[in-house]
Short mmCIF file of N, CA and C and ligand atoms in Angstrom, two decimals:
data_model
loop_
_atom_site.label_atom_id
_atom_site.label_comp_id
_atom_site.label_asym_id
_atom_site.label_seq_id
_atom_site.Cartn_x
_atom_site.Cartn_y
_atom_site.Cartn_z
N MET M 1 -1.69 5.44 23.91
CA MET M 1 -2.79 4.75 23.03
C MET M 1 -3.99 5.80 22.66
N SER M 2 -4.24 6.04 21.52
CA SER M 2 -5.59 6.69 21.24
C SER M 2 -6.73 5.74 21.32
N ASN M 3 -8.08 6.33 21.58
CA ASN M 3 -9.04 5.71 21.49
C ASN M 3 -10.07 6.37 20.44
N THR M 4 -9.87 6.41 19.18
CA THR M 4 -10.45 6.97 18.18
C THR M 4 -10.61 5.73 17.02
N ASN M 5 -11.67 6.21 16.05
CA ASN M 5 -12.08 5.28 15.11
C ASN M 5 -10.76 5.07 14.25
N CYS M 6 -10.67 3.86 13.60
CA CYS M 6 -9.65 3.80 12.82
C CYS M 6 -10.02 4.29 11.56
N PRO M 7 -9.08 5.06 10.55
CA PRO M 7 -9.42 5.67 9.34
C PRO M 7 -9.94 4.61 8.47
N CYS M 8 -9.50 3.36 8.65
CA CYS M 8 -9.64 2.24 7.63
C CYS M 8 -11.08 2.10 7.77
N GLY M 9 -11.78 2.26 8.88
CA GLY M 9 -13.18 1.80 9.37
C GLY M 9 -13.27 0.47 9.67
N GLN M 10 -12.50 -0.02 10.31
CA GLN M 10 -12.65 -1.38 10.95
C GLN M 10 -12.52 -1.35 12.56
N GLY M 11 -12.89 -0.30 13.13
CA GLY M 11 -12.75 -0.48 14.49
C GLY M 11 -11.89 0.76 15.23
N ASP M 12 -11.33 0.49 16.58
CA ASP M 12 -10.73 1.35 17.16
C ASP M 12 -9.14 1.38 16.33
N TYR M 13 -8.70 2.56 16.34
CA TYR M 13 -7.39 2.69 15.63
C TYR M 13 -6.10 1.88 16.47
N ALA M 14 -6.51 2.18 17.79
CA ALA M 14 -5.48 1.30 18.84
C ALA M 14 -5.43 0.01 18.74
N THR M 15 -6.59 -0.64 18.17
CA THR M 15 -6.36 -2.15 18.11
C THR M 15 -6.53 -2.61 16.36
N CYS M 16 -6.56 -1.51 15.59
CA CYS M 16 -6.61 -1.84 14.35
C CYS M 16 -5.33 -1.58 13.58
N CYS M 17 -5.27 -0.45 13.08
CA CYS M 17 -3.94 -0.20 12.12
C CYS M 17 -2.95 0.34 13.09
N GLU M 18 -3.03 1.09 14.39
CA GLU M 18 -2.11 1.59 15.05
C GLU M 18 -0.98 0.52 15.37
N PRO M 19 -1.38 -0.68 15.65
CA PRO M 19 -0.04 -1.82 16.13
C PRO M 19 0.84 -1.96 14.82
N LEU M 20 0.26 -1.94 13.74
CA LEU M 20 0.99 -2.00 12.55
C LEU M 20 1.89 -0.86 12.30
N HIS M 21 1.43 0.41 12.39
CA HIS M 21 1.93 1.46 11.95
C HIS M 21 3.09 1.88 13.05
N LEU M 22 3.22 1.16 14.30
CA LEU M 22 3.96 1.19 15.40
C LEU M 22 4.95 0.14 15.09
N GLY M 23 4.93 -0.60 14.25
CA GLY M 23 5.73 -1.96 14.04
C GLY M 23 5.88 -3.08 15.01
N LYS M 24 4.29 -3.20 15.93
CA LYS M 24 4.27 -4.02 17.03
C LYS M 24 3.94 -5.42 16.43
N THR M 25 3.40 -5.15 15.14
CA THR M 25 2.55 -6.38 14.39
C THR M 25 2.92 -6.29 12.99
N GLN M 26 2.46 -7.41 12.46
CA GLN M 26 2.60 -7.07 10.82
C GLN M 26 1.31 -7.56 10.08
N ALA M 27 0.84 -6.89 8.97
CA ALA M 27 -0.37 -7.27 8.20
C ALA M 27 -0.29 -8.86 7.94
N GLN M 28 -1.34 -9.37 7.89
CA GLN M 28 -1.46 -10.74 7.84
C GLN M 28 -2.17 -11.19 6.32
N SER M 29 -2.55 -9.98 5.60
CA SER M 29 -2.84 -10.01 4.27
C SER M 29 -2.71 -8.84 3.59
N ALA M 30 -2.56 -9.13 2.24
CA ALA M 30 -2.48 -7.63 1.61
C ALA M 30 -3.57 -6.71 1.75
N GLU M 31 -4.73 -7.32 2.13
CA GLU M 31 -5.93 -6.43 2.29
C GLU M 31 -5.76 -5.72 3.59
N GLN M 32 -5.12 -6.38 4.58
CA GLN M 32 -4.83 -5.81 5.92
C GLN M 32 -3.65 -4.37 5.64
N LEU M 33 -2.65 -4.87 4.89
CA LEU M 33 -1.81 -3.81 4.22
C LEU M 33 -2.31 -2.87 3.75
N MET M 34 -2.97 -3.27 2.72
CA MET M 34 -3.59 -1.96 1.93
C MET M 34 -4.63 -1.06 2.95
N ARG M 35 -5.38 -1.56 3.74
CA ARG M 35 -6.08 -0.81 4.90
C ARG M 35 -5.25 0.01 5.75
N SER M 36 -4.13 -0.54 6.06
CA SER M 36 -2.99 0.11 7.29
C SER M 36 -2.18 1.10 6.33
N ARG M 37 -2.18 1.04 5.10
CA ARG M 37 -1.30 2.03 4.23
C ARG M 37 -2.32 3.11 4.00
N TYR M 38 -3.65 3.12 3.87
CA TYR M 38 -4.75 4.23 3.66
C TYR M 38 -4.65 4.88 5.02
N SER M 39 -4.75 4.22 6.08
CA SER M 39 -4.85 4.72 7.54
C SER M 39 -3.45 5.55 7.68
N ALA M 40 -2.35 5.08 7.21
CA ALA M 40 -1.15 5.95 7.21
C ALA M 40 -1.06 6.95 6.67
N PHE M 41 -1.85 7.02 5.20
CA PHE M 41 -1.73 8.63 4.65
C PHE M 41 -2.70 9.55 5.49
N VAL M 42 -3.85 8.90 6.05
CA VAL M 42 -4.51 9.71 7.06
C VAL M 42 -3.76 10.34 8.09
N LYS M 43 -3.03 9.32 8.57
CA LYS M 43 -2.16 9.72 9.75
C LYS M 43 -1.00 10.44 9.40
N HIS M 44 -0.64 10.59 8.28
CA HIS M 44 0.74 10.99 7.90
C HIS M 44 1.81 10.37 8.18
N CYS M 45 1.83 8.95 8.30
CA CYS M 45 2.94 8.13 8.70
C CYS M 45 3.60 7.76 7.39
N ILE M 46 4.31 8.46 7.05
CA ILE M 46 5.12 8.47 5.84
C ILE M 46 6.13 7.40 5.79
N ASP M 47 6.84 7.17 6.86
CA ASP M 47 7.59 6.18 7.18
C ASP M 47 6.99 4.82 6.85
N TYR M 48 5.83 4.63 7.28
CA TYR M 48 4.97 3.46 7.07
C TYR M 48 4.93 2.85 5.71
N ILE M 49 4.44 4.19 4.95
CA ILE M 49 4.10 3.89 3.60
C ILE M 49 5.60 3.35 2.88
N VAL M 50 6.61 4.08 3.41
CA VAL M 50 7.92 3.62 2.60
C VAL M 50 8.30 2.13 2.90
N LYS M 51 8.33 1.67 4.22
CA LYS M 51 8.90 0.39 4.47
C LYS M 51 7.76 -0.46 4.00
N THR M 52 6.48 -0.13 3.96
CA THR M 52 5.58 -1.20 3.32
C THR M 52 5.42 -1.20 1.75
N THR M 53 6.56 -0.53 1.14
CA THR M 53 6.62 -0.72 -0.49
C THR M 53 7.60 -1.78 -0.61
N ALA M 54 7.62 -2.33 -1.73
CA ALA M 54 8.61 -3.52 -1.94
C ALA M 54 10.12 -3.03 -1.75
N VAL M 55 10.68 -3.93 -1.16
CA VAL M 55 12.08 -3.47 -0.64
C VAL M 55 12.97 -2.79 -1.64
N GLY M 56 12.97 -3.04 -2.94
CA GLY M 56 13.90 -2.75 -3.74
C GLY M 56 13.23 -1.49 -4.39
N GLN M 57 11.98 -1.04 -4.03
CA GLN M 57 11.62 0.25 -4.38
C GLN M 57 11.58 1.54 -3.61
N GLN M 58 11.90 1.21 -2.27
CA GLN M 58 11.80 2.03 -1.26
C GLN M 58 12.61 3.47 -1.36
N SER M 59 13.99 3.15 -1.81
CA SER M 59 14.86 4.32 -2.01
C SER M 59 14.46 5.12 -3.43
N GLN M 60 13.54 4.54 -4.16
CA GLN M 60 13.08 5.24 -5.18
C GLN M 60 11.85 6.23 -4.88
N LEU M 61 11.17 6.02 -3.62
CA LEU M 61 9.98 6.89 -3.40
C LEU M 61 10.14 8.21 -3.22
N ASP M 62 9.53 9.14 -3.43
CA ASP M 62 9.65 10.59 -3.05
C ASP M 62 8.74 10.98 -2.07
N GLN M 63 9.54 10.97 -0.83
CA GLN M 63 8.81 11.24 0.38
C GLN M 63 8.11 12.20 0.70
N ALA M 64 8.70 13.53 -0.01
CA ALA M 64 8.15 14.92 0.49
C ALA M 64 6.90 14.77 -0.48
N ALA M 65 6.84 14.18 -1.71
CA ALA M 65 5.61 13.98 -2.52
C ALA M 65 4.28 13.27 -1.85
N LEU M 66 5.06 12.03 -1.31
CA LEU M 66 3.94 11.38 -0.46
C LEU M 66 3.26 12.26 0.65
N ALA M 67 4.14 12.83 1.41
CA ALA M 67 3.74 13.58 2.44
C ALA M 67 2.82 14.74 2.18
N GLN M 68 3.07 15.31 1.10
CA GLN M 68 2.22 16.58 0.38
C GLN M 68 0.93 15.92 0.07
N TRP M 69 0.98 14.76 -0.57
CA TRP M 69 -0.35 13.98 -0.83
C TRP M 69 -1.15 13.62 0.28
N SER M 70 -0.34 13.26 1.51
CA SER M 70 -1.08 12.92 2.79
C SER M 70 -1.83 14.20 3.54
N THR M 71 -1.15 15.29 3.31
CA THR M 71 -1.51 16.21 4.04
C THR M 71 -2.50 17.51 3.15
N SER M 72 -2.34 17.11 2.11
CA SER M 72 -3.09 18.21 1.31
C SER M 72 -4.52 17.76 0.95
N ASN M 73 -4.95 16.43 1.39
CA ASN M 73 -6.39 16.03 1.13
C ASN M 73 -6.90 15.77 2.50
N GLN M 74 -8.19 15.98 2.54
CA GLN M 74 -8.90 15.56 3.59
C GLN M 74 -9.55 14.20 3.46
N TRP M 75 -9.10 13.29 4.04
CA TRP M 75 -9.42 11.78 3.93
C TRP M 75 -10.69 11.58 4.50
N GLU M 76 -11.72 10.76 3.53
CA GLU M 76 -13.03 10.61 4.14
C GLU M 76 -13.42 9.22 4.50
N LYS M 77 -13.01 7.97 3.82
CA LYS M 77 -13.13 6.82 3.83
C LYS M 77 -12.62 5.87 2.87
N LEU M 78 -12.45 4.77 3.22
CA LEU M 78 -11.74 3.71 2.37
C LEU M 78 -12.98 2.62 2.16
N GLU M 79 -13.01 2.24 0.76
CA GLU M 79 -13.98 1.02 0.42
C GLU M 79 -13.25 0.11 -0.31
N ILE M 80 -13.11 -1.09 0.04
CA ILE M 80 -12.57 -2.34 -0.59
C ILE M 80 -13.47 -2.83 -1.48
N ILE M 81 -12.97 -2.68 -2.86
CA ILE M 81 -13.95 -3.06 -3.82
C ILE M 81 -14.05 -4.64 -4.34
N SER M 82 -12.87 -4.99 -4.46
CA SER M 82 -12.80 -6.51 -4.59
C SER M 82 -11.17 -6.93 -4.17
N GLY M 83 -10.80 -8.32 -4.21
CA GLY M 83 -9.47 -8.53 -3.93
C GLY M 83 -9.46 -10.02 -4.45
N ASN M 84 -8.02 -10.32 -4.73
CA ASN M 84 -7.30 -11.66 -4.85
C ASN M 84 -6.38 -11.94 -4.00
N PRO M 85 -6.63 -12.55 -2.68
CA PRO M 85 -5.69 -12.79 -1.83
C PRO M 85 -4.60 -13.84 -2.28
N ARG M 86 -4.71 -14.48 -3.22
CA ARG M 86 -3.45 -15.45 -3.78
C ARG M 86 -3.72 -15.60 -5.36
N ILE M 87 -3.30 -14.68 -6.00
CA ILE M 87 -2.75 -14.72 -7.29
C ILE M 87 -1.86 -15.93 -7.83
N ASP M 88 -0.92 -15.96 -6.87
CA ASP M 88 0.10 -17.09 -6.84
C ASP M 88 0.51 -16.97 -5.72
N ALA M 89 1.60 -18.03 -5.28
CA ALA M 89 2.08 -18.19 -3.73
C ALA M 89 2.49 -16.72 -3.15
N THR M 90 2.97 -15.82 -3.91
CA THR M 90 3.28 -14.52 -3.37
C THR M 90 2.80 -13.51 -3.77
N HIS M 91 1.75 -13.44 -4.54
CA HIS M 91 1.17 -12.13 -4.94
C HIS M 91 -0.40 -11.89 -4.68
N ALA M 92 -0.91 -10.75 -4.51
CA ALA M 92 -2.22 -10.62 -4.19
C ALA M 92 -2.69 -9.42 -4.72
N MET M 93 -3.99 -9.12 -4.81
CA MET M 93 -4.51 -7.87 -5.37
C MET M 93 -5.71 -7.42 -4.60
N VAL M 94 -5.75 -6.03 -4.41
CA VAL M 94 -6.92 -5.36 -3.90
C VAL M 94 -7.33 -4.15 -4.62
N GLU M 95 -8.69 -4.33 -4.81
CA GLU M 95 -8.89 -3.16 -5.60
C GLU M 95 -9.84 -2.35 -4.58
N PHE M 96 -9.79 -0.75 -4.60
CA PHE M 96 -10.14 -0.02 -3.61
C PHE M 96 -10.59 1.21 -4.21
N LYS M 97 -11.41 2.05 -3.19
CA LYS M 97 -11.61 3.46 -3.57
C LYS M 97 -11.53 3.85 -2.25
N ALA M 98 -10.71 5.11 -2.46
CA ALA M 98 -10.37 6.02 -1.21
C ALA M 98 -11.00 7.41 -1.41
N TYR M 99 -11.79 7.65 -0.90
CA TYR M 99 -12.87 9.19 -0.92
C TYR M 99 -11.94 10.12 -0.11
N TYR M 100 -11.94 11.23 -0.78
CA TYR M 100 -11.10 12.44 0.17
C TYR M 100 -11.55 13.61 -0.71
N PHE M 101 -11.58 14.70 0.17
CA PHE M 101 -11.61 16.08 -0.40
C PHE M 101 -10.62 16.90 -0.48
N ASP M 102 -10.39 17.18 -1.68
CA ASP M 102 -8.81 17.90 -2.17
C ASP M 102 -8.73 19.34 -1.79
N GLY M 103 -9.90 19.85 -1.33
CA GLY M 103 -9.82 21.44 -1.08
C GLY M 103 -10.74 22.16 -1.77
N ASN M 104 -10.97 21.62 -2.90
CA ASN M 104 -12.16 22.10 -3.83
C ASN M 104 -13.34 21.26 -4.14
N ALA M 105 -13.00 19.87 -4.03
CA ALA M 105 -14.23 19.06 -4.48
C ALA M 105 -13.84 17.62 -3.83
N LYS M 106 -15.09 16.95 -3.74
CA LYS M 106 -14.84 15.57 -3.34
C LYS M 106 -14.20 14.66 -4.48
N GLN M 107 -13.53 14.05 -4.08
CA GLN M 107 -12.68 13.05 -5.03
C GLN M 107 -12.74 11.47 -4.94
N ILE M 108 -12.83 10.63 -5.85
CA ILE M 108 -12.51 9.30 -5.40
C ILE M 108 -11.27 8.83 -6.10
N HIS M 109 -10.37 7.98 -5.35
CA HIS M 109 -9.05 7.62 -5.98
C HIS M 109 -9.57 6.09 -6.32
N HIS M 110 -9.50 5.42 -7.27
CA HIS M 110 -9.84 4.13 -7.43
C HIS M 110 -8.61 3.52 -7.95
N GLU M 111 -8.23 2.55 -7.56
CA GLU M 111 -6.89 1.82 -7.78
C GLU M 111 -6.94 0.39 -7.48
N VAL M 112 -6.50 -0.37 -8.53
CA VAL M 112 -6.24 -1.75 -8.35
C VAL M 112 -4.63 -2.07 -8.02
N SER M 113 -4.49 -2.38 -7.00
CA SER M 113 -3.02 -2.47 -6.27
C SER M 113 -2.74 -3.79 -6.26
N TYR M 114 -1.50 -4.08 -6.48
CA TYR M 114 -0.74 -5.60 -6.41
C TYR M 114 0.23 -5.69 -4.95
N PHE M 115 0.39 -6.55 -4.47
CA PHE M 115 1.05 -6.72 -3.19
C PHE M 115 1.92 -8.10 -3.33
N VAL M 116 3.04 -8.01 -2.73
CA VAL M 116 3.95 -9.13 -2.87
C VAL M 116 4.32 -9.66 -1.42
N LYS M 117 4.22 -10.95 -1.07
CA LYS M 117 4.75 -11.27 0.14
C LYS M 117 6.16 -11.63 -0.05
N HIS M 118 6.99 -11.13 0.63
CA HIS M 118 8.57 -11.45 0.68
C HIS M 118 8.99 -11.58 2.23
N GLN M 119 9.51 -12.97 2.38
CA GLN M 119 9.59 -13.77 3.62
C GLN M 119 8.58 -13.67 4.50
N THR M 120 8.17 -12.93 5.56
CA THR M 120 6.98 -12.96 6.52
C THR M 120 5.96 -11.76 6.23
N ALA M 121 6.44 -10.90 5.46
CA ALA M 121 5.72 -9.72 5.45
C ALA M 121 5.14 -9.53 3.98
N TRP M 122 3.89 -8.88 4.25
CA TRP M 122 3.28 -8.25 2.46
C TRP M 122 3.98 -6.78 2.22
N TYR M 123 4.05 -6.67 1.01
CA TYR M 123 4.39 -5.19 0.37
C TYR M 123 3.71 -4.68 -0.66
N PHE M 124 3.57 -3.47 -0.79
CA PHE M 124 2.97 -2.98 -2.05
C PHE M 124 3.98 -2.64 -3.21
N ILE M 125 3.49 -3.25 -4.14
CA ILE M 125 4.33 -3.10 -5.62
C ILE M 125 3.94 -1.82 -6.32
N ASP M 126 4.87 -0.73 -6.23
CA ASP M 126 4.47 0.55 -6.57
C ASP M 126 4.62 0.88 -8.21
N PRO M 127 3.65 0.89 -8.92
CA PRO M 127 3.65 0.84 -10.44
C PRO M 127 4.21 2.35 -11.02
N THR M 128 4.33 3.31 -9.99
CA THR M 128 4.62 4.58 -10.33
C THR M 128 6.15 4.88 -10.36
N VAL M 129 6.90 4.19 -9.62
CA VAL M 129 8.21 4.62 -9.64
C VAL M 129 9.07 4.79 -11.01
N GLU M 130 9.94 5.42 -10.94
CA GLU M 130 10.48 5.61 -12.44
C GLU M 130 11.12 4.40 -13.02
N ALA M 131 11.96 3.97 -12.14
CA ALA M 131 12.93 2.84 -12.53
C ALA M 131 12.58 1.47 -12.14
N PHE M 132 12.68 0.34 -13.07
CA PHE M 132 12.29 -1.03 -12.76
C PHE M 132 13.50 -1.77 -13.18
N PRO M 133 13.62 -2.99 -12.55
CA PRO M 133 14.52 -3.72 -13.01
C PRO M 133 14.52 -4.26 -14.46
N THR M 134 15.57 -4.73 -15.09
CA THR M 134 15.54 -5.27 -16.40
C THR M 134 14.81 -6.69 -16.15
N MET M 135 14.34 -7.62 -17.18
CA MET M 135 13.70 -8.72 -17.11
C MET M 135 14.51 -9.76 -16.24
N LYS M 136 15.85 -9.82 -16.78
CA LYS M 136 16.70 -10.70 -16.23
C LYS M 136 17.06 -10.30 -14.84
N GLN M 137 17.06 -9.23 -14.29
CA GLN M 137 17.50 -8.91 -13.13
C GLN M 137 16.89 -9.20 -11.98
N PRO M 138 17.56 -9.47 -10.70
CA PRO M 138 16.85 -9.73 -9.57
C PRO M 138 15.47 -8.97 -9.27
N CYS M 139 14.26 -9.54 -8.95
CA CYS M 139 13.26 -8.78 -8.56
C CYS M 139 13.26 -7.70 -7.55
N LEU M 140 12.38 -6.67 -7.81
CA LEU M 140 12.21 -5.52 -6.73
C LEU M 140 11.84 -5.67 -5.50
N CYS M 141 11.24 -7.05 -5.42
CA CYS M 141 10.71 -7.33 -4.07
C CYS M 141 11.62 -8.25 -3.24
N GLY M 142 12.61 -8.38 -3.54
CA GLY M 142 13.75 -9.13 -2.64
C GLY M 142 13.57 -10.61 -2.86
N SER M 143 12.66 -11.19 -3.54
CA SER M 143 12.77 -12.56 -3.90
C SER M 143 14.02 -12.66 -4.82
N GLU M 144 14.77 -13.82 -4.70
CA GLU M 144 15.67 -13.95 -5.63
C GLU M 144 15.36 -14.69 -7.16
N LYS M 145 14.18 -14.30 -7.53
CA LYS M 145 13.88 -14.68 -8.72
C LYS M 145 14.14 -13.45 -9.53
N LYS M 146 14.21 -13.86 -11.01
CA LYS M 146 14.30 -12.87 -12.21
C LYS M 146 13.07 -11.91 -12.09
N PHE M 147 13.07 -10.90 -12.33
CA PHE M 147 11.93 -10.04 -12.29
C PHE M 147 10.72 -10.48 -13.27
N LYS M 148 11.30 -10.85 -14.30
CA LYS M 148 10.16 -11.48 -15.34
C LYS M 148 9.35 -12.62 -14.78
N HIS M 149 9.87 -13.15 -13.89
CA HIS M 149 9.23 -14.46 -13.37
C HIS M 149 8.70 -14.27 -12.19
N CYS M 150 8.75 -12.92 -11.53
CA CYS M 150 8.30 -12.53 -10.22
C CYS M 150 7.23 -11.49 -10.41
N CYS M 151 7.51 -10.23 -10.02
CA CYS M 151 6.62 -9.03 -10.07
C CYS M 151 6.48 -8.47 -11.26
N ALA M 152 6.97 -8.59 -12.33
CA ALA M 152 6.89 -7.74 -13.49
C ALA M 152 5.70 -7.90 -13.97
N ALA M 153 4.90 -9.09 -13.96
CA ALA M 153 3.55 -9.21 -14.56
C ALA M 153 2.45 -8.25 -13.81
N PHE M 154 2.86 -7.72 -12.80
CA PHE M 154 1.89 -6.97 -12.02
C PHE M 154 1.93 -5.51 -12.22
N ILE M 155 3.03 -5.02 -12.94
CA ILE M 155 3.18 -3.77 -12.93
C ILE M 155 3.58 -3.29 -14.25
N LEU M 156 3.91 -4.06 -15.23
CA LEU M 156 4.06 -3.46 -16.68
C LEU M 156 3.08 -4.03 -17.58
ZN1 ZN V 1 8.97 -9.98 -6.99
#
């Protein structure tokens, strides 16, 4: 166990995001998942980024690009701007800014992210993957609803 500040800014890494990264516990909210994903970028835990993305999208992720993004920047801090923990029974929103230095200049990545709860866990809905289900196909989150009745509204 390390005894260092958690990258997400909420205490010791060992009691904050590390138990999530190690698979010992699950994020209890979309905001906690968002924080742990930011910390995972800082700690270069690409496996965690993959497994906390919507289950139907995981195989589409470019892990090399994610690893490159995580290591090519110096991450400074995370700021949660706003959120909606319950858009509906299984969806939530978190707006955040991630501050980093890209080697040349300070940058701010400002994003409104959407998350879906599937069974007991929260997942990030990645709007940047290339392929989505058609509207009538099963949703990418693993729910057995049609895509148009589930996550489509949050990415298209
Ligand atoms: Zn869905």
